[in-house]
């Protein structure tokens, strides 16, 4: 499902550094799978894959079918882990320009009144469902946004309680109380799954299903990667699961002074997967003064932006390429009568072919420019393989954080800005 | 038009370090304004502001008016500097959800056949104009994309030559020859303006005008900032133009070991301005093993993603906030009968108010977490002020690159990936 190539990075790692990193990665992996590391009360994203809840998947699919039949638009209200996973998977699977089906829109992920006012104008006259996603229901951005959208639904439709779905805690919190009070349909966010690890819970699964994704394949793709990652003897020549082998390289480079990891994809459909990865890695590792700064590039777009920097700039950057082996894209390059651009030698070839050559040229150029390069290849850009990739990154970041000696599952720094904000708002 | 606050960064700079950086910035500024630094044949982005070409602005406006009357969609074909500036300004000015007017779509900025095929399906049956933007006409991504879109226009409309506009070199290059041959309308990209400095040439101005932007105000906003930046005695307490004072801080921090600069905005409409800034800074400074890695955040969205890292992670990051002083956004927070989220104390306040409190809380939290913080405040989010900001960043990056001892105007590393790519394509 996922192939890893570390040849472009191991040349930067002296044998003793790599050996020691692999040993520490093995220990970190064992901490994770034995549930004996810091934050082990947050391992629901692993345990839920041991015994898939098919009844839940079916319930989600049934509601998604109803929404697909009834709605023009589904607005998902959530911030951080409450929208990034759904956005990542939906964007990876959907065409760039939607021609039919429900439009899935995200809101509540910032405080822009201009955005929200424009959204409400866009919704007027359409059949709208709202999925509000928050464990507590009191996080400021989604809570304030939901106030506006709830008012819109209540004044626009005779059956507002049927058009609002709450994804929230099972039996506590403001949103759970409101949902029970109003008779909204509810899905539970497991108590032992944190926001950035929640894409395979109803948090991500309902929006993905509404957008037309096959959530069963997505889920079982993750189950399959999870089974492999727990298995010893493991998959790579290093004697480690691939996720731990990836973690070992990243952390070894970090400790050698590399400060930034770029996740680089070759297609725009994977840009939002990058945004999900950025939260997963930044929030899990970035604490106690540690962590690689996670940055995202889409190539070849950003070769005409950050490409110069990566090639010749400050050598504190490592690059992780994510490519897709088999694409279904068959658009071919047309012949030109005049051939003024001199590109007729490419006529009849697919854009995918040219993009693959661009990837190979880029990888080679960045390696020869001195950038350590990791290469992950996903077999196909489908639900099953995306599910596997999601688990791979989750396992890798937990392993890497344990190598750094930090708790992968907390986010104490996220509260800091809220304190100053709320102090100001309350006293004004 | 633009206010700068360096109080959150100067505490990180010992007096002698800051003093020396300011002196070097003054020298770099003089190199720039006297045209005696490396790459001085590329200073057209400055000289064109000395004597604005009003006839050109009028010609652009007239064509934009025609396209606004005739077209449903304008597809702009270009990569890097040939689309990022237009995208930045259009996104900053437009509502999040377009309700009327021409749809402006970018293409040719990657090699995704899936994107292009979806775009062509989206264009079927619509009135389409194409603006192809390339100095040479042989850059692979836009050239191949234009082949597909030219074929679409030729088979869909009886007057294809009236629907394709070429923005290209004045009198040479493949695209210029094709345009002359086919009778396309043409606009010239000045020879002495590089791609990432070209937003105020027809490269950016035509798409912006088609999207409804007031290009005269945009242009004259830049003229005004340019006049101020060249003036001595200058604007700040440091005795330097603000752009040079900004450059001094950035480079001083870089030399103290800071590796990444985050440009952080508080509204999603400015995210694409961040992408333009990222190219401008990454490509101008990132060479000879030097340069700050430019990253972009939109808050509060990314406070739930990279926020943890910035607050508590590796201390190699500096942050430049870009906020807008006066907003026209007047959406207010509704009262809730049940008040289950406990937020009724905010009812009647605008989202802008709350967003401002979020900014202040964030700035305070990041400063107290040890991150150096620069704060740029744009008076208003209008064409005039955006034009001023564009010139500010251009002047700042040229000054900073001269401080680092690199040529701000070349991009030798961008060619590297193309070589390997073309070798592969030609031999296959």
PDB file of N, CA, C and O in Angstrom, chain A residues 83 97 109 118 141 147 150 174 254 259 279 286-290 300-301 304 308 312 314 334 338-341 344 349 360 364 411 413 417 424 428, chain B residues 83 97 109 118 141 147 150 174 254 259 279 283 286 288-290 300-301 304 308 312 314 334 338-341 344 349 360 364 411 413 417 424 428:
ATOM      1  N   UNK A  83     -11.828  19.379  11.356  1.00  0.00           N
ATOM      2  CA  UNK A  83     -12.122  19.516   9.925  1.00  0.00           C
ATOM      3  C   UNK A  83     -10.974  19.113   9.009  1.00  0.00           C
ATOM      4  O   UNK A  83     -11.206  18.756   7.858  1.00  0.00           O
ATOM      5  N   UNK A  97     -13.118  20.538  -9.908  1.00  0.00           N
ATOM      6  CA  UNK A  97     -14.330  21.337 -10.132  1.00  0.00           C
ATOM      7  C   UNK A  97     -15.521  20.404 -10.032  1.00  0.00           C
ATOM      8  O   UNK A  97     -15.714  19.530 -10.867  1.00  0.00           O
ATOM      9  N   UNK A 109     -13.762  27.488  11.361  1.00  0.00           N
ATOM     10  CA  UNK A 109     -12.329  27.226  11.531  1.00  0.00           C
ATOM     11  C   UNK A 109     -11.533  28.533  11.581  1.00  0.00           C
ATOM     12  O   UNK A 109     -10.314  28.527  11.427  1.00  0.00           O
ATOM     13  N   UNK A 118     -20.512  35.906   3.818  1.00  0.00           N
ATOM     14  CA  UNK A 118     -20.544  35.466   2.418  1.00  0.00           C
ATOM     15  C   UNK A 118     -21.131  34.060   2.315  1.00  0.00           C
ATOM     16  O   UNK A 118     -21.919  33.759   1.415  1.00  0.00           O
ATOM     17  N   UNK A 141     -14.386  29.466  18.116  1.00  0.00           N
ATOM     18  CA  UNK A 141     -14.629  29.639  16.681  1.00  0.00           C
ATOM     19  C   UNK A 141     -15.836  28.832  16.202  1.00  0.00           C
ATOM     20  O   UNK A 141     -16.757  29.389  15.592  1.00  0.00           O
ATOM     21  N   UNK A 147     -23.693  29.344  16.165  1.00  0.00           N
ATOM     22  CA  UNK A 147     -24.811  30.224  16.522  1.00  0.00           C
ATOM     23  C   UNK A 147     -25.439  30.852  15.269  1.00  0.00           C
ATOM     24  O   UNK A 147     -26.655  30.909  15.127  1.00  0.00           O
ATOM     25  N   UNK A 150     -27.000  27.973  13.025  1.00  0.00           N
ATOM     26  CA  UNK A 150     -28.208  27.419  13.644  1.00  0.00           C
ATOM     27  C   UNK A 150     -29.372  28.392  13.427  1.00  0.00           C
ATOM     28  O   UNK A 150     -30.482  27.980  13.038  1.00  0.00           O
ATOM     29  N   UNK A 174     -21.454  21.018  26.411  1.00  0.00           N
ATOM     30  CA  UNK A 174     -22.502  21.949  25.991  1.00  0.00           C
ATOM     31  C   UNK A 174     -23.182  21.490  24.708  1.00  0.00           C
ATOM     32  O   UNK A 174     -24.414  21.553  24.579  1.00  0.00           O
ATOM     33  N   UNK A 254      16.741  15.787  12.621  1.00  0.00           N
ATOM     34  CA  UNK A 254      16.440  16.910  13.516  1.00  0.00           C
ATOM     35  C   UNK A 254      17.582  17.110  14.502  1.00  0.00           C
ATOM     36  O   UNK A 254      18.045  18.232  14.724  1.00  0.00           O
ATOM     37  N   UNK A 259      15.916  21.715  10.728  1.00  0.00           N
ATOM     38  CA  UNK A 259      14.871  22.366  11.506  1.00  0.00           C
ATOM     39  C   UNK A 259      13.488  22.251  10.883  1.00  0.00           C
ATOM     40  O   UNK A 259      12.483  22.454  11.548  1.00  0.00           O
ATOM     41  N   UNK A 279      -0.794  19.670  10.959  1.00  0.00           N
ATOM     42  CA  UNK A 279      -1.314  19.722  12.317  1.00  0.00           C
ATOM     43  C   UNK A 279      -0.862  18.512  13.125  1.00  0.00           C
ATOM     44  O   UNK A 279      -0.412  18.625  14.262  1.00  0.00           O
ATOM     45  N   UNK A 286       5.731  19.436  18.535  1.00  0.00           N
ATOM     46  CA  UNK A 286       6.233  20.792  18.813  1.00  0.00           C
ATOM     47  C   UNK A 286       5.999  21.218  20.245  1.00  0.00           C
ATOM     48  O   UNK A 286       5.060  21.976  20.516  1.00  0.00           O
ATOM     49  N   UNK A 287       6.827  20.751  21.148  1.00  0.00           N
ATOM     50  CA  UNK A 287       6.654  21.122  22.560  1.00  0.00           C
ATOM     51  C   UNK A 287       7.982  20.982  23.290  1.00  0.00           C
ATOM     52  O   UNK A 287       8.915  20.386  22.775  1.00  0.00           O
ATOM     53  N   UNK A 288       8.074  21.569  24.446  1.00  0.00           N
ATOM     54  CA  UNK A 288       9.311  21.527  25.246  1.00  0.00           C
ATOM     55  C   UNK A 288      10.519  21.990  24.437  1.00  0.00           C
ATOM     56  O   UNK A 288      11.622  21.465  24.575  1.00  0.00           O
ATOM     57  N   UNK A 289      10.274  22.970  23.539  1.00  0.00           N
ATOM     58  CA  UNK A 289      11.385  23.522  22.757  1.00  0.00           C
ATOM     59  C   UNK A 289      11.900  22.617  21.665  1.00  0.00           C
ATOM     60  O   UNK A 289      12.991  22.831  21.131  1.00  0.00           O
ATOM     61  N   UNK A 290      11.128  21.594  21.313  1.00  0.00           N
ATOM     62  CA  UNK A 290      11.596  20.610  20.330  1.00  0.00           C
ATOM     63  C   UNK A 290      10.681  20.537  19.111  1.00  0.00           C
ATOM     64  O   UNK A 290       9.605  21.118  19.083  1.00  0.00           O
ATOM     65  N   UNK A 300       4.449  20.651  -9.255  1.00  0.00           N
ATOM     66  CA  UNK A 300       5.530  21.546  -9.544  1.00  0.00           C
ATOM     67  C   UNK A 300       5.188  23.009  -9.201  1.00  0.00           C
ATOM     68  O   UNK A 300       6.080  23.872  -9.276  1.00  0.00           O
ATOM     69  N   UNK A 301       3.983  23.282  -8.751  1.00  0.00           N
ATOM     70  CA  UNK A 301       3.596  24.653  -8.389  1.00  0.00           C
ATOM     71  C   UNK A 301       4.683  25.353  -7.578  1.00  0.00           C
ATOM     72  O   UNK A 301       5.176  26.418  -7.954  1.00  0.00           O
ATOM     73  N   UNK A 304       8.259  26.719  -8.411  1.00  0.00           N
ATOM     74  CA  UNK A 304       8.359  28.092  -8.892  1.00  0.00           C
ATOM     75  C   UNK A 304       8.083  29.074  -7.747  1.00  0.00           C
ATOM     76  O   UNK A 304       7.623  30.172  -7.953  1.00  0.00           O
ATOM     77  N   UNK A 308      13.539  27.353  -5.401  1.00  0.00           N
ATOM     78  CA  UNK A 308      14.852  28.003  -5.332  1.00  0.00           C
ATOM     79  C   UNK A 308      15.464  27.839  -3.936  1.00  0.00           C
ATOM     80  O   UNK A 308      16.635  27.500  -3.797  1.00  0.00           O
ATOM     81  N   UNK A 312      18.940  25.765  -3.267  1.00  0.00           N
ATOM     82  CA  UNK A 312      20.187  26.511  -3.007  1.00  0.00           C
ATOM     83  C   UNK A 312      20.205  27.268  -1.685  1.00  0.00           C
ATOM     84  O   UNK A 312      21.221  27.898  -1.366  1.00  0.00           O
ATOM     85  N   UNK A 314      19.286  27.983   2.633  1.00  0.00           N
ATOM     86  CA  UNK A 314      19.801  27.481   3.904  1.00  0.00           C
ATOM     87  C   UNK A 314      19.549  25.974   4.022  1.00  0.00           C
ATOM     88  O   UNK A 314      18.431  25.500   3.798  1.00  0.00           O
ATOM     89  N   UNK A 334      -1.903  17.517 -26.569  1.00  0.00           N
ATOM     90  CA  UNK A 334      -2.256  17.587 -27.986  1.00  0.00           C
ATOM     91  C   UNK A 334      -1.077  18.004 -28.873  1.00  0.00           C
ATOM     92  O   UNK A 334      -0.184  18.728 -28.426  1.00  0.00           O
ATOM     93  N   UNK A 338       1.612  24.445 -35.324  1.00  0.00           N
ATOM     94  CA  UNK A 338       2.733  25.379 -35.464  1.00  0.00           C
ATOM     95  C   UNK A 338       3.947  24.968 -34.634  1.00  0.00           C
ATOM     96  O   UNK A 338       5.069  25.275 -34.988  1.00  0.00           O
ATOM     97  N   UNK A 339       3.717  24.260 -33.528  1.00  0.00           N
ATOM     98  CA  UNK A 339       4.806  23.806 -32.641  1.00  0.00           C
ATOM     99  C   UNK A 339       5.751  24.942 -32.238  1.00  0.00           C
ATOM    100  O   UNK A 339       6.967  24.743 -32.107  1.00  0.00           O
ATOM    101  N   UNK A 340       5.191  26.130 -32.051  1.00  0.00           N
ATOM    102  CA  UNK A 340       6.046  27.261 -31.696  1.00  0.00           C
ATOM    103  C   UNK A 340       6.684  27.087 -30.314  1.00  0.00           C
ATOM    104  O   UNK A 340       7.758  27.610 -30.048  1.00  0.00           O
ATOM    105  N   UNK A 341       6.020  26.336 -29.443  1.00  0.00           N
ATOM    106  CA  UNK A 341       6.609  26.098 -28.119  1.00  0.00           C
ATOM    107  C   UNK A 341       7.624  24.956 -28.143  1.00  0.00           C
ATOM    108  O   UNK A 341       8.268  24.665 -27.123  1.00  0.00           O
ATOM    109  N   UNK A 344       6.157  19.499 -29.354  1.00  0.00           N
ATOM    110  CA  UNK A 344       5.456  18.415 -30.056  1.00  0.00           C
ATOM    111  C   UNK A 344       6.034  17.036 -29.739  1.00  0.00           C
ATOM    112  O   UNK A 344       5.342  16.036 -29.882  1.00  0.00           O
ATOM    113  N   UNK A 349       1.683  11.942 -25.127  1.00  0.00           N
ATOM    114  CA  UNK A 349       2.025  11.484 -23.772  1.00  0.00           C
ATOM    115  C   UNK A 349       0.979  12.033 -22.795  1.00  0.00           C
ATOM    116  O   UNK A 349       0.326  13.038 -23.052  1.00  0.00           O
ATOM    117  N   UNK A 360      10.940  12.939 -10.792  1.00  0.00           N
ATOM    118  CA  UNK A 360      12.270  12.307 -10.789  1.00  0.00           C
ATOM    119  C   UNK A 360      13.379  13.353 -10.937  1.00  0.00           C
ATOM    120  O   UNK A 360      14.406  13.291 -10.268  1.00  0.00           O
ATOM    121  N   UNK A 364      16.130  14.161  -7.906  1.00  0.00           N
ATOM    122  CA  UNK A 364      17.552  14.099  -8.235  1.00  0.00           C
ATOM    123  C   UNK A 364      18.236  15.449  -7.962  1.00  0.00           C
ATOM    124  O   UNK A 364      19.309  15.511  -7.370  1.00  0.00           O
ATOM    125  N   UNK A 411      -1.512  19.059  23.979  1.00  0.00           N
ATOM    126  CA  UNK A 411      -1.262  20.290  23.226  1.00  0.00           C
ATOM    127  C   UNK A 411      -1.394  21.474  24.187  1.00  0.00           C
ATOM    128  O   UNK A 411      -2.246  22.342  24.001  1.00  0.00           O
ATOM    129  N   UNK A 413       0.199  24.097  24.601  1.00  0.00           N
ATOM    130  CA  UNK A 413       0.421  25.441  24.068  1.00  0.00           C
ATOM    131  C   UNK A 413      -0.769  26.026  23.337  1.00  0.00           C
ATOM    132  O   UNK A 413      -0.820  27.233  23.090  1.00  0.00           O
ATOM    133  N   UNK A 417      -3.076  31.188  23.632  1.00  0.00           N
ATOM    134  CA  UNK A 417      -3.679  32.362  22.991  1.00  0.00           C
ATOM    135  C   UNK A 417      -5.092  32.602  23.492  1.00  0.00           C
ATOM    136  O   UNK A 417      -5.569  33.738  23.550  1.00  0.00           O
ATOM    137  N   UNK A 424      -9.361  39.488  27.458  1.00  0.00           N
ATOM    138  CA  UNK A 424      -9.748  40.736  26.792  1.00  0.00           C
ATOM    139  C   UNK A 424     -11.257  40.795  26.544  1.00  0.00           C
ATOM    140  O   UNK A 424     -11.906  41.811  26.785  1.00  0.00           O
ATOM    141  N   UNK A 428     -13.938  43.548  28.417  1.00  0.00           N
ATOM    142  CA  UNK A 428     -14.287  44.698  27.575  1.00  0.00           C
ATOM    143  C   UNK A 428     -15.738  45.120  27.795  1.00  0.00           C
ATOM    144  O   UNK A 428     -16.588  44.316  28.127  1.00  0.00           O
TER     145      UNK A 428
ATOM    146  N   UNK B  83       1.145  33.954 -11.697  1.00  0.00           N
ATOM    147  CA  UNK B  83      -0.220  33.859 -11.177  1.00  0.00           C
ATOM    148  C   UNK B  83      -0.356  34.243  -9.707  1.00  0.00           C
ATOM    149  O   UNK B  83      -1.423  34.649  -9.265  1.00  0.00           O
ATOM    150  N   UNK B  97     -17.417  33.446  -1.181  1.00  0.00           N
ATOM    151  CA  UNK B  97     -18.297  32.714  -2.093  1.00  0.00           C
ATOM    152  C   UNK B  97     -18.820  33.707  -3.127  1.00  0.00           C
ATOM    153  O   UNK B  97     -19.585  34.614  -2.796  1.00  0.00           O
ATOM    154  N   UNK B 109      -0.320  25.956 -13.549  1.00  0.00           N
ATOM    155  CA  UNK B 109       0.608  26.138 -12.432  1.00  0.00           C
ATOM    156  C   UNK B 109       1.016  24.800 -11.821  1.00  0.00           C
ATOM    157  O   UNK B 109       1.555  24.741 -10.721  1.00  0.00           O
ATOM    158  N   UNK B 118     -10.730  18.103 -15.306  1.00  0.00           N
ATOM    159  CA  UNK B 118     -11.895  18.579 -14.559  1.00  0.00           C
ATOM    160  C   UNK B 118     -12.222  20.017 -14.951  1.00  0.00           C
ATOM    161  O   UNK B 118     -13.398  20.387 -15.101  1.00  0.00           O
ATOM    162  N   UNK B 141       4.918  23.835 -17.817  1.00  0.00           N
ATOM    163  CA  UNK B 141       3.579  23.707 -17.233  1.00  0.00           C
ATOM    164  C   UNK B 141       2.560  24.581 -17.957  1.00  0.00           C
ATOM    165  O   UNK B 141       1.517  24.079 -18.405  1.00  0.00           O
ATOM    166  N   UNK B 147      -1.791  24.472 -24.550  1.00  0.00           N
ATOM    167  CA  UNK B 147      -2.150  23.638 -25.711  1.00  0.00           C
ATOM    168  C   UNK B 147      -3.565  23.085 -25.558  1.00  0.00           C
ATOM    169  O   UNK B 147      -4.356  23.105 -26.495  1.00  0.00           O
ATOM    170  N   UNK B 150      -6.154  26.101 -25.546  1.00  0.00           N
ATOM    171  CA  UNK B 150      -6.264  26.687 -26.884  1.00  0.00           C
ATOM    172  C   UNK B 150      -7.130  25.786 -27.773  1.00  0.00           C
ATOM    173  O   UNK B 150      -8.030  26.267 -28.473  1.00  0.00           O
ATOM    174  N   UNK B 174       8.438  32.416 -28.030  1.00  0.00           N
ATOM    175  CA  UNK B 174       7.472  31.550 -28.704  1.00  0.00           C
ATOM    176  C   UNK B 174       6.045  32.073 -28.558  1.00  0.00           C
ATOM    177  O   UNK B 174       5.267  32.079 -29.521  1.00  0.00           O
ATOM    178  N   UNK B 254      17.934  36.072  11.608  1.00  0.00           N
ATOM    179  CA  UNK B 254      18.461  34.932  10.842  1.00  0.00           C
ATOM    180  C   UNK B 254      19.897  34.642  11.250  1.00  0.00           C
ATOM    181  O   UNK B 254      20.284  33.497  11.487  1.00  0.00           O
ATOM    182  N   UNK B 259      15.617  30.243  11.773  1.00  0.00           N
ATOM    183  CA  UNK B 259      15.655  29.606  10.462  1.00  0.00           C
ATOM    184  C   UNK B 259      14.387  29.818   9.654  1.00  0.00           C
ATOM    185  O   UNK B 259      14.393  29.629   8.438  1.00  0.00           O
ATOM    186  N   UNK B 279       6.805  33.122  -2.261  1.00  0.00           N
ATOM    187  CA  UNK B 279       7.655  33.056  -3.448  1.00  0.00           C
ATOM    188  C   UNK B 279       8.633  34.219  -3.480  1.00  0.00           C
ATOM    189  O   UNK B 279       9.821  34.059  -3.741  1.00  0.00           O
ATOM    190  N   UNK B 283      12.409  32.895  -3.093  1.00  0.00           N
ATOM    191  CA  UNK B 283      13.188  32.891  -4.327  1.00  0.00           C
ATOM    192  C   UNK B 283      14.234  34.002  -4.355  1.00  0.00           C
ATOM    193  O   UNK B 283      15.275  33.874  -5.000  1.00  0.00           O
ATOM    194  N   UNK B 286      16.709  32.825  -0.930  1.00  0.00           N
ATOM    195  CA  UNK B 286      17.147  31.442  -0.700  1.00  0.00           C
ATOM    196  C   UNK B 286      18.197  30.988  -1.692  1.00  0.00           C
ATOM    197  O   UNK B 286      17.883  30.274  -2.639  1.00  0.00           O
ATOM    198  N   UNK B 288      22.812  30.416  -2.266  1.00  0.00           N
ATOM    199  CA  UNK B 288      24.165  30.373  -1.663  1.00  0.00           C
ATOM    200  C   UNK B 288      24.115  29.871  -0.223  1.00  0.00           C
ATOM    201  O   UNK B 288      24.868  30.333   0.640  1.00  0.00           O
ATOM    202  N   UNK B 289      23.188  28.916   0.038  1.00  0.00           N
ATOM    203  CA  UNK B 289      23.110  28.334   1.379  1.00  0.00           C
ATOM    204  C   UNK B 289      22.523  29.248   2.436  1.00  0.00           C
ATOM    205  O   UNK B 289      22.661  28.992   3.630  1.00  0.00           O
ATOM    206  N   UNK B 290      21.860  30.318   2.009  1.00  0.00           N
ATOM    207  CA  UNK B 290      21.349  31.303   2.960  1.00  0.00           C
ATOM    208  C   UNK B 290      19.830  31.468   2.857  1.00  0.00           C
ATOM    209  O   UNK B 290      19.198  30.952   1.952  1.00  0.00           O
ATOM    210  N   UNK B 300      -7.315  32.421  13.132  1.00  0.00           N
ATOM    211  CA  UNK B 300      -6.999  31.481  14.178  1.00  0.00           C
ATOM    212  C   UNK B 300      -6.966  30.042  13.668  1.00  0.00           C
ATOM    213  O   UNK B 300      -6.596  29.146  14.442  1.00  0.00           O
ATOM    214  N   UNK B 301      -7.281  29.797  12.407  1.00  0.00           N
ATOM    215  CA  UNK B 301      -7.255  28.444  11.850  1.00  0.00           C
ATOM    216  C   UNK B 301      -6.018  27.675  12.303  1.00  0.00           C
ATOM    217  O   UNK B 301      -6.115  26.604  12.899  1.00  0.00           O
ATOM    218  N   UNK B 304      -4.829  26.161  15.710  1.00  0.00           N
ATOM    219  CA  UNK B 304      -5.246  24.794  16.021  1.00  0.00           C
ATOM    220  C   UNK B 304      -4.487  23.806  15.148  1.00  0.00           C
ATOM    221  O   UNK B 304      -4.974  22.738  14.830  1.00  0.00           O
ATOM    222  N   UNK B 308       0.546  25.159  18.476  1.00  0.00           N
ATOM    223  CA  UNK B 308       1.287  24.455  19.525  1.00  0.00           C
ATOM    224  C   UNK B 308       2.791  24.555  19.286  1.00  0.00           C
ATOM    225  O   UNK B 308       3.569  24.828  20.195  1.00  0.00           O
ATOM    226  N   UNK B 312       5.344  26.418  21.877  1.00  0.00           N
ATOM    227  CA  UNK B 312       6.202  25.602  22.759  1.00  0.00           C
ATOM    228  C   UNK B 312       7.281  24.816  22.040  1.00  0.00           C
ATOM    229  O   UNK B 312       8.056  24.113  22.685  1.00  0.00           O
ATOM    230  N   UNK B 314      10.366  24.048  18.882  1.00  0.00           N
ATOM    231  CA  UNK B 314      11.737  24.481  18.631  1.00  0.00           C
ATOM    232  C   UNK B 314      11.774  25.993  18.393  1.00  0.00           C
ATOM    233  O   UNK B 314      11.001  26.539  17.592  1.00  0.00           O
ATOM    234  N   UNK B 334     -25.102  36.360  17.365  1.00  0.00           N
ATOM    235  CA  UNK B 334     -26.488  36.350  17.848  1.00  0.00           C
ATOM    236  C   UNK B 334     -26.607  35.907  19.310  1.00  0.00           C
ATOM    237  O   UNK B 334     -25.791  35.141  19.794  1.00  0.00           O
ATOM    238  N   UNK B 338     -30.887  29.533  24.905  1.00  0.00           N
ATOM    239  CA  UNK B 338     -30.444  28.548  25.895  1.00  0.00           C
ATOM    240  C   UNK B 338     -29.063  28.881  26.473  1.00  0.00           C
ATOM    241  O   UNK B 338     -28.760  28.546  27.594  1.00  0.00           O
ATOM    242  N   UNK B 339     -28.223  29.556  25.702  1.00  0.00           N
ATOM    243  CA  UNK B 339     -26.857  29.928  26.132  1.00  0.00           C
ATOM    244  C   UNK B 339     -26.066  28.740  26.679  1.00  0.00           C
ATOM    245  O   UNK B 339     -25.286  28.871  27.622  1.00  0.00           O
ATOM    246  N   UNK B 340     -26.280  27.581  26.068  1.00  0.00           N
ATOM    247  CA  UNK B 340     -25.579  26.390  26.560  1.00  0.00           C
ATOM    248  C   UNK B 340     -24.074  26.491  26.350  1.00  0.00           C
ATOM    249  O   UNK B 340     -23.300  25.899  27.087  1.00  0.00           O
ATOM    250  N   UNK B 341     -23.653  27.249  25.319  1.00  0.00           N
ATOM    251  CA  UNK B 341     -22.210  27.415  25.101  1.00  0.00           C
ATOM    252  C   UNK B 341     -21.618  28.508  25.981  1.00  0.00           C
ATOM    253  O   UNK B 341     -20.399  28.738  25.967  1.00  0.00           O
ATOM    254  N   UNK B 344     -23.167  34.047  25.566  1.00  0.00           N
ATOM    255  CA  UNK B 344     -24.077  35.195  25.408  1.00  0.00           C
ATOM    256  C   UNK B 344     -23.421  36.533  25.766  1.00  0.00           C
ATOM    257  O   UNK B 344     -23.871  37.580  25.308  1.00  0.00           O
ATOM    258  N   UNK B 349     -21.666  41.712  19.729  1.00  0.00           N
ATOM    259  CA  UNK B 349     -20.322  42.103  19.286  1.00  0.00           C
ATOM    260  C   UNK B 349     -20.102  41.584  17.862  1.00  0.00           C
ATOM    261  O   UNK B 349     -20.726  40.627  17.427  1.00  0.00           O
ATOM    262  N   UNK B 360      -4.671  39.847  19.630  1.00  0.00           N
ATOM    263  CA  UNK B 360      -3.910  40.403  20.752  1.00  0.00           C
ATOM    264  C   UNK B 360      -3.497  39.317  21.738  1.00  0.00           C
ATOM    265  O   UNK B 360      -2.372  39.316  22.244  1.00  0.00           O
ATOM    266  N   UNK B 364       0.505  38.294  22.372  1.00  0.00           N
ATOM    267  CA  UNK B 364       1.009  38.283  23.746  1.00  0.00           C
ATOM    268  C   UNK B 364       1.538  36.895  24.132  1.00  0.00           C
ATOM    269  O   UNK B 364       2.612  36.767  24.715  1.00  0.00           O
ATOM    270  N   UNK B 411      17.349  33.415  -9.968  1.00  0.00           N
ATOM    271  CA  UNK B 411      16.795  32.198  -9.381  1.00  0.00           C
ATOM    272  C   UNK B 411      17.461  30.995 -10.044  1.00  0.00           C
ATOM    273  O   UNK B 411      16.803  30.177 -10.671  1.00  0.00           O
ATOM    274  N   UNK B 413      18.552  28.270  -8.992  1.00  0.00           N
ATOM    275  CA  UNK B 413      18.154  26.941  -8.548  1.00  0.00           C
ATOM    276  C   UNK B 413      16.869  26.430  -9.165  1.00  0.00           C
ATOM    277  O   UNK B 413      16.570  25.242  -9.105  1.00  0.00           O
ATOM    278  N   UNK B 417      15.611  21.384 -11.385  1.00  0.00           N
ATOM    279  CA  UNK B 417      14.688  20.253 -11.569  1.00  0.00           C
ATOM    280  C   UNK B 417      14.328  20.063 -13.029  1.00  0.00           C
ATOM    281  O   UNK B 417      14.062  18.959 -13.492  1.00  0.00           O
ATOM    282  N   UNK B 424      14.984  13.295 -18.976  1.00  0.00           N
ATOM    283  CA  UNK B 424      14.142  12.090 -18.977  1.00  0.00           C
ATOM    284  C   UNK B 424      13.117  12.114 -20.112  1.00  0.00           C
ATOM    285  O   UNK B 424      12.921  11.134 -20.806  1.00  0.00           O
ATOM    286  N   UNK B 428      13.071   9.455 -23.445  1.00  0.00           N
ATOM    287  CA  UNK B 428      12.105   8.348 -23.319  1.00  0.00           C
ATOM    288  C   UNK B 428      11.473   7.988 -24.658  1.00  0.00           C
ATOM    289  O   UNK B 428      11.362   8.824 -25.543  1.00  0.00           O
TER     290      UNK B 428
END
